[in-house]
mmCIF file of N, CA and C in Angstrom:
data_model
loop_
_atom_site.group_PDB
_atom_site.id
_atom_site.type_symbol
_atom_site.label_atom_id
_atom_site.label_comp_id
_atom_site.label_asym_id
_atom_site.label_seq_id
_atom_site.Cartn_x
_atom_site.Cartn_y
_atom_site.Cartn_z
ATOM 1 N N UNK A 264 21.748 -11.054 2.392
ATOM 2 C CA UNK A 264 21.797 -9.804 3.126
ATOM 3 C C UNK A 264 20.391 -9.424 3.583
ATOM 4 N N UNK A 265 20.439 -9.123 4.831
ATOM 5 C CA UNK A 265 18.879 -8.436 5.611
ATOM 6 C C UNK A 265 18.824 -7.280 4.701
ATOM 7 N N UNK A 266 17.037 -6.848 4.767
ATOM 8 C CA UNK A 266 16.532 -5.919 4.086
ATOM 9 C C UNK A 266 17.031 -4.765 5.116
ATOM 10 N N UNK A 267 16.926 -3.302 4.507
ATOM 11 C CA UNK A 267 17.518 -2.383 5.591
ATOM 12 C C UNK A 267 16.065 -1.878 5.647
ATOM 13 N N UNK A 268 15.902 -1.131 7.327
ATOM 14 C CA UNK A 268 14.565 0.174 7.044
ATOM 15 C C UNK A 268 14.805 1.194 6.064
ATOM 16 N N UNK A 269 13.880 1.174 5.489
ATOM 17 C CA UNK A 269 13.988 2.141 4.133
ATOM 18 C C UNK A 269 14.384 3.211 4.632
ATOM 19 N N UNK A 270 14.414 4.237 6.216
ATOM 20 C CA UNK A 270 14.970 5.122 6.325
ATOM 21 C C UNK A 270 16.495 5.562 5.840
ATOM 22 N N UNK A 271 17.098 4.392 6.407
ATOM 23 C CA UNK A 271 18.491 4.264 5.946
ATOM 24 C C UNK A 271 18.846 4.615 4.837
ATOM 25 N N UNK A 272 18.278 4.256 3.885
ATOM 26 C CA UNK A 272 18.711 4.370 2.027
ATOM 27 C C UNK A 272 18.486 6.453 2.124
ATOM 28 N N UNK A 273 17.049 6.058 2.311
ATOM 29 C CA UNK A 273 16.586 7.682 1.864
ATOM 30 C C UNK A 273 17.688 8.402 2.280
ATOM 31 N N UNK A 274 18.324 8.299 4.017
ATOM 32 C CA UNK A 274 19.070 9.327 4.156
ATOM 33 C C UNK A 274 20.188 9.305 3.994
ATOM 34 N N UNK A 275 20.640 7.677 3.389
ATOM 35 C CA UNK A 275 22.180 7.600 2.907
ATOM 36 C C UNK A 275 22.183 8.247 1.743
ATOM 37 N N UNK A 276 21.141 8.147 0.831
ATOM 38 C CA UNK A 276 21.161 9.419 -0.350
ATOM 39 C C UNK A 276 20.696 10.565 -0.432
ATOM 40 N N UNK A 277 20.258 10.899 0.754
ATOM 41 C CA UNK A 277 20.692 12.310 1.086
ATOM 42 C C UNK A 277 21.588 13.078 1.124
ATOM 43 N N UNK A 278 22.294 12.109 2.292
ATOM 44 C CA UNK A 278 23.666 12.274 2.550
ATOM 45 C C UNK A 278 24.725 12.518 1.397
ATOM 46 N N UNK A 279 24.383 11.628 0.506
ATOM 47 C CA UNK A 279 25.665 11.268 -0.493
ATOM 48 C C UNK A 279 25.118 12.664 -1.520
ATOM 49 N N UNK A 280 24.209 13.493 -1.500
ATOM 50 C CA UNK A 280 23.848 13.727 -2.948
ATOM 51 C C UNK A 280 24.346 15.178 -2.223
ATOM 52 N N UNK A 281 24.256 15.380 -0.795
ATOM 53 C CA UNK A 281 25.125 16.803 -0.397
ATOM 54 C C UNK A 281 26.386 16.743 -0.620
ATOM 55 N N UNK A 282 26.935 15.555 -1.033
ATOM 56 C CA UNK A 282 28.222 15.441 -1.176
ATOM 57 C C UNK A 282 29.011 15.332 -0.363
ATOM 58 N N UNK A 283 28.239 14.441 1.079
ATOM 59 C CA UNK A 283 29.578 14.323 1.998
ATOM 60 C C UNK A 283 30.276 13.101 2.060
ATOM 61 N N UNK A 284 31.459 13.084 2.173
ATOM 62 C CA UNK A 284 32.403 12.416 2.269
ATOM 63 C C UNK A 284 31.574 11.033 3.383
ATOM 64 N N UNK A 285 32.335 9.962 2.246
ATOM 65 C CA UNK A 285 31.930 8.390 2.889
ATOM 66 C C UNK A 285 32.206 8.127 4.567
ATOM 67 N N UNK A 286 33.634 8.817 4.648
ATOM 68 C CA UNK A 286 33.619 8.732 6.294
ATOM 69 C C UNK A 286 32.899 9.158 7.141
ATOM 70 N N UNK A 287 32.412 10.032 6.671
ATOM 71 C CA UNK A 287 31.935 11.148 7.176
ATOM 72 C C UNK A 287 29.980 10.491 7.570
ATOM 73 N N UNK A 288 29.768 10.170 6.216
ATOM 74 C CA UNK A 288 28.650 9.169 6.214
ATOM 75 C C UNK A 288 28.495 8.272 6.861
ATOM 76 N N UNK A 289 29.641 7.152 7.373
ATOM 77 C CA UNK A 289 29.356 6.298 8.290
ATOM 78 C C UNK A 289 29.528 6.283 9.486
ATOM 79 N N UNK A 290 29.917 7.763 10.189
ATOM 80 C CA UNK A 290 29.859 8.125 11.030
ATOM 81 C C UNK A 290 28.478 8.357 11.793
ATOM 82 N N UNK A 291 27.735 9.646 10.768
ATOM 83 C CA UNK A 291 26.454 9.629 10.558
ATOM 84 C C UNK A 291 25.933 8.608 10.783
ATOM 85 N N UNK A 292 25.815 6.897 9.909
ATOM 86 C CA UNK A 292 25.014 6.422 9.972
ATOM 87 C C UNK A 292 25.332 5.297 10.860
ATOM 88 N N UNK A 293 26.100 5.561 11.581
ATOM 89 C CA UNK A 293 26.443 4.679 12.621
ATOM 90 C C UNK A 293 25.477 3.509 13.704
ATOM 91 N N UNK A 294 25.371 2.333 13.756
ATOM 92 C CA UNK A 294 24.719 1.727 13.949
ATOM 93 C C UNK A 294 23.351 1.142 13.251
ATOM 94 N N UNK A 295 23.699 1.429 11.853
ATOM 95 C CA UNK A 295 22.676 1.378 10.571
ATOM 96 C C UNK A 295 22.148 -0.557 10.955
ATOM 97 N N UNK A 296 23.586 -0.645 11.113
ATOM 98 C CA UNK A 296 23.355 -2.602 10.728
ATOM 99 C C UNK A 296 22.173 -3.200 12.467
ATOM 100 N N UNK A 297 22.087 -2.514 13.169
ATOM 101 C CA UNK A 297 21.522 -2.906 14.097
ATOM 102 C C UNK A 297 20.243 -2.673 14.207
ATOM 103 N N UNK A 298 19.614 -1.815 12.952
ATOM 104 C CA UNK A 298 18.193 -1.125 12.828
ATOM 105 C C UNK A 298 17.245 -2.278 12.451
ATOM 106 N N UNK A 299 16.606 -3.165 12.872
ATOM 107 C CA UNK A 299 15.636 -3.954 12.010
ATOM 108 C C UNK A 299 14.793 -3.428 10.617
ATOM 109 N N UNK A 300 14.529 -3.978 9.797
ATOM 110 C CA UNK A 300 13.546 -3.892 8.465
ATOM 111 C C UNK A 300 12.137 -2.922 9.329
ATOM 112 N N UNK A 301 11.880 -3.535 10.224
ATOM 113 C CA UNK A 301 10.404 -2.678 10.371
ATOM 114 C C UNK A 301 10.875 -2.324 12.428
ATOM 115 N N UNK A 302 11.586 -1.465 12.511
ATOM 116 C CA UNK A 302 12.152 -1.257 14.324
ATOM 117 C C UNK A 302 10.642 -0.544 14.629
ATOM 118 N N UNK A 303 11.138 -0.858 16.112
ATOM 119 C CA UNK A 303 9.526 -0.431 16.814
ATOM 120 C C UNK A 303 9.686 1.579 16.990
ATOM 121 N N UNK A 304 8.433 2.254 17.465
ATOM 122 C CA UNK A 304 8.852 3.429 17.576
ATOM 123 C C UNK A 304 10.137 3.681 18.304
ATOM 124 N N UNK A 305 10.220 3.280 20.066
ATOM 125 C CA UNK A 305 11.099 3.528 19.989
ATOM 126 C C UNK A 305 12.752 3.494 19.567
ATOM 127 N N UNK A 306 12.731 2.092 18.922
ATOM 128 C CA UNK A 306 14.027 2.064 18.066
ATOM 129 C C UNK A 306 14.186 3.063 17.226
ATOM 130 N N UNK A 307 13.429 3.482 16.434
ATOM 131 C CA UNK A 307 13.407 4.324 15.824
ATOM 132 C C UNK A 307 13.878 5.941 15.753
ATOM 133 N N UNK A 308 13.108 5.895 17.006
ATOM 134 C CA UNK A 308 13.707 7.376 18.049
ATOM 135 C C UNK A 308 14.594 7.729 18.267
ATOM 136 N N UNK A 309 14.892 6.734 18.986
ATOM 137 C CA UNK A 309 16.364 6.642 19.620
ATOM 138 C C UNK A 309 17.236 6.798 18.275
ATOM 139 N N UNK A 310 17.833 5.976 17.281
ATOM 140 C CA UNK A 310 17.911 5.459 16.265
ATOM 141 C C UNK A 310 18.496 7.297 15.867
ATOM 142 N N UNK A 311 17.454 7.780 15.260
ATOM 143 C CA UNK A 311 17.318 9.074 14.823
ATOM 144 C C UNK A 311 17.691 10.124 15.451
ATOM 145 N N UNK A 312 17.577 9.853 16.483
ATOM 146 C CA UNK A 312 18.054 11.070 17.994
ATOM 147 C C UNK A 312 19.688 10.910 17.932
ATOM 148 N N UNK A 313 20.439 9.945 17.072
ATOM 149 C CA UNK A 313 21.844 10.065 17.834
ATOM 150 C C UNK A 313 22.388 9.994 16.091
ATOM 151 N N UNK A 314 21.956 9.830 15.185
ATOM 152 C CA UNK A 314 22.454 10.657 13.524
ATOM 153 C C UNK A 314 22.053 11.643 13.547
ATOM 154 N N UNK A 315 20.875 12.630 14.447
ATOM 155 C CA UNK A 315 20.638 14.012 14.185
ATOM 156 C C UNK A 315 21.873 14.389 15.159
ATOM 157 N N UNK A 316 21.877 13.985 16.143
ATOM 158 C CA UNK A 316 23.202 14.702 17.113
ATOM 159 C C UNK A 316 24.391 14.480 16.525
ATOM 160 N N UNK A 317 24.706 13.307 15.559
ATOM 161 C CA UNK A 317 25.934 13.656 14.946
ATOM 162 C C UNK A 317 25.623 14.375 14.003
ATOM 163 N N UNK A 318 24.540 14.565 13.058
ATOM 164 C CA UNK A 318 24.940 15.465 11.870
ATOM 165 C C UNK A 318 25.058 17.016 12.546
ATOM 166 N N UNK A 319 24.508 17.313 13.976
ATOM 167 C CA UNK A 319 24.738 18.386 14.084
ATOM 168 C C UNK A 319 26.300 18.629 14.489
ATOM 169 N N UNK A 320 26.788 18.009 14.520
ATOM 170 C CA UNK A 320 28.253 18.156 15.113
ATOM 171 C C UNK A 320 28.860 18.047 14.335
ATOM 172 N N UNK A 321 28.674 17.062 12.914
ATOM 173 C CA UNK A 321 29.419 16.952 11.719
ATOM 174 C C UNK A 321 29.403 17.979 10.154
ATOM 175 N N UNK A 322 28.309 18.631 10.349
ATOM 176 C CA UNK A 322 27.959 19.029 9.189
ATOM 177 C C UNK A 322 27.500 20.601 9.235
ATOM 178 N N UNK A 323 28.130 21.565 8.903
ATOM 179 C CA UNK A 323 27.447 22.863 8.642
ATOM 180 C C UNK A 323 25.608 22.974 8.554
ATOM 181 N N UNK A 324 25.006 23.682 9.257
ATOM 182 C CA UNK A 324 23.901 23.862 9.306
ATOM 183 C C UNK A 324 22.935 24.222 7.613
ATOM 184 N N UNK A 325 23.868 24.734 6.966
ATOM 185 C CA UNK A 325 22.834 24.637 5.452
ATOM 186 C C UNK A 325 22.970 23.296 5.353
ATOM 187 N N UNK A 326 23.834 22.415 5.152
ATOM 188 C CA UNK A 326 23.600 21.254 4.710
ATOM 189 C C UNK A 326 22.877 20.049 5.493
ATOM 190 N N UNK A 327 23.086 20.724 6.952
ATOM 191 C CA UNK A 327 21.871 19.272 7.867
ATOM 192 C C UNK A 327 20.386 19.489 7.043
ATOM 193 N N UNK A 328 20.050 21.151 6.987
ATOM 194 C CA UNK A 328 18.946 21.599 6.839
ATOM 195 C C UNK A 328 18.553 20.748 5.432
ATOM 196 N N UNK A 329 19.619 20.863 4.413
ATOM 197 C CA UNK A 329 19.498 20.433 3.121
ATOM 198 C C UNK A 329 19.080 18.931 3.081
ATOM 199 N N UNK A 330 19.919 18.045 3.271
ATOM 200 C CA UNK A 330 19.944 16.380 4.230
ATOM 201 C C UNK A 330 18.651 16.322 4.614
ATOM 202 N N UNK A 331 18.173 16.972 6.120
ATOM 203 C CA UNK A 331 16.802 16.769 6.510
ATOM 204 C C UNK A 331 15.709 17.046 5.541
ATOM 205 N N UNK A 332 15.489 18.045 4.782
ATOM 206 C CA UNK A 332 14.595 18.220 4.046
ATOM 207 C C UNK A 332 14.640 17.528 2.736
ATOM 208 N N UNK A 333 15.128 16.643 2.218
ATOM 209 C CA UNK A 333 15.528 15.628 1.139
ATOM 210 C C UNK A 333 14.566 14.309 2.240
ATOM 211 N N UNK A 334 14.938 14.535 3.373
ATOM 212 C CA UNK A 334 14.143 13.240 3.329
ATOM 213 C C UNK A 334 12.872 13.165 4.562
ATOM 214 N N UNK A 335 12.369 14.534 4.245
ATOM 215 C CA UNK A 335 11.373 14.949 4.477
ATOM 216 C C UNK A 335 9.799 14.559 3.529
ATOM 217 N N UNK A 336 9.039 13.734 4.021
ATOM 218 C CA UNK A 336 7.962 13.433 3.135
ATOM 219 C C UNK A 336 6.661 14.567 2.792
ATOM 220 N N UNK A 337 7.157 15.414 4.064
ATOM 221 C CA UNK A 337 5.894 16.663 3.832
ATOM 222 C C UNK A 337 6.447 17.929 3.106
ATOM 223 N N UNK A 338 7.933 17.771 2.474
ATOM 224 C CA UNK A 338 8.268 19.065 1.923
ATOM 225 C C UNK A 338 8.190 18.087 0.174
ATOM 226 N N UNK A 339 7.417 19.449 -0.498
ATOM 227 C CA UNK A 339 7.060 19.016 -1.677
ATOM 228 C C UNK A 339 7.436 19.702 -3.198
#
């Protein structure tokens, strides 16, 4: 099995520790398997630009907020 970008993990256990539902998660993390180990910025971007647009559509706003800041490196 390919290594994943470590983003993936952090925010799949994000995800999981708000307690949302697995479907719900791979919705979110949709197109995970296409992310390379080290993607360039803009993969990345992009990448991130379309799980933030689904979590905003999927998920009540305390809990995106909650999610994002779990895998936030500058909140301490």
């Amino acid at each position: 099995m390919a290594k994943r970008w470590w983003m993936i993990d952090k925010l799949s256990d994000s995800l999981e520790s708000a307690k949302i539902d697995k479907e719900t998660c791979g919705t979110i993390l949709e197109g995970w398997d296409l992310i390379p180990q080290k993607p360039k910025p803009l993969e990345r971007a992009t990448w991130m630009k379309k799980v933030i647009d689904r979590m905003d559509s999927l998920l009540e706003e305390e809990i995106r907020f909650k999610v994002r800041e779990d895998c936030a490196c500058c909140v301490s």
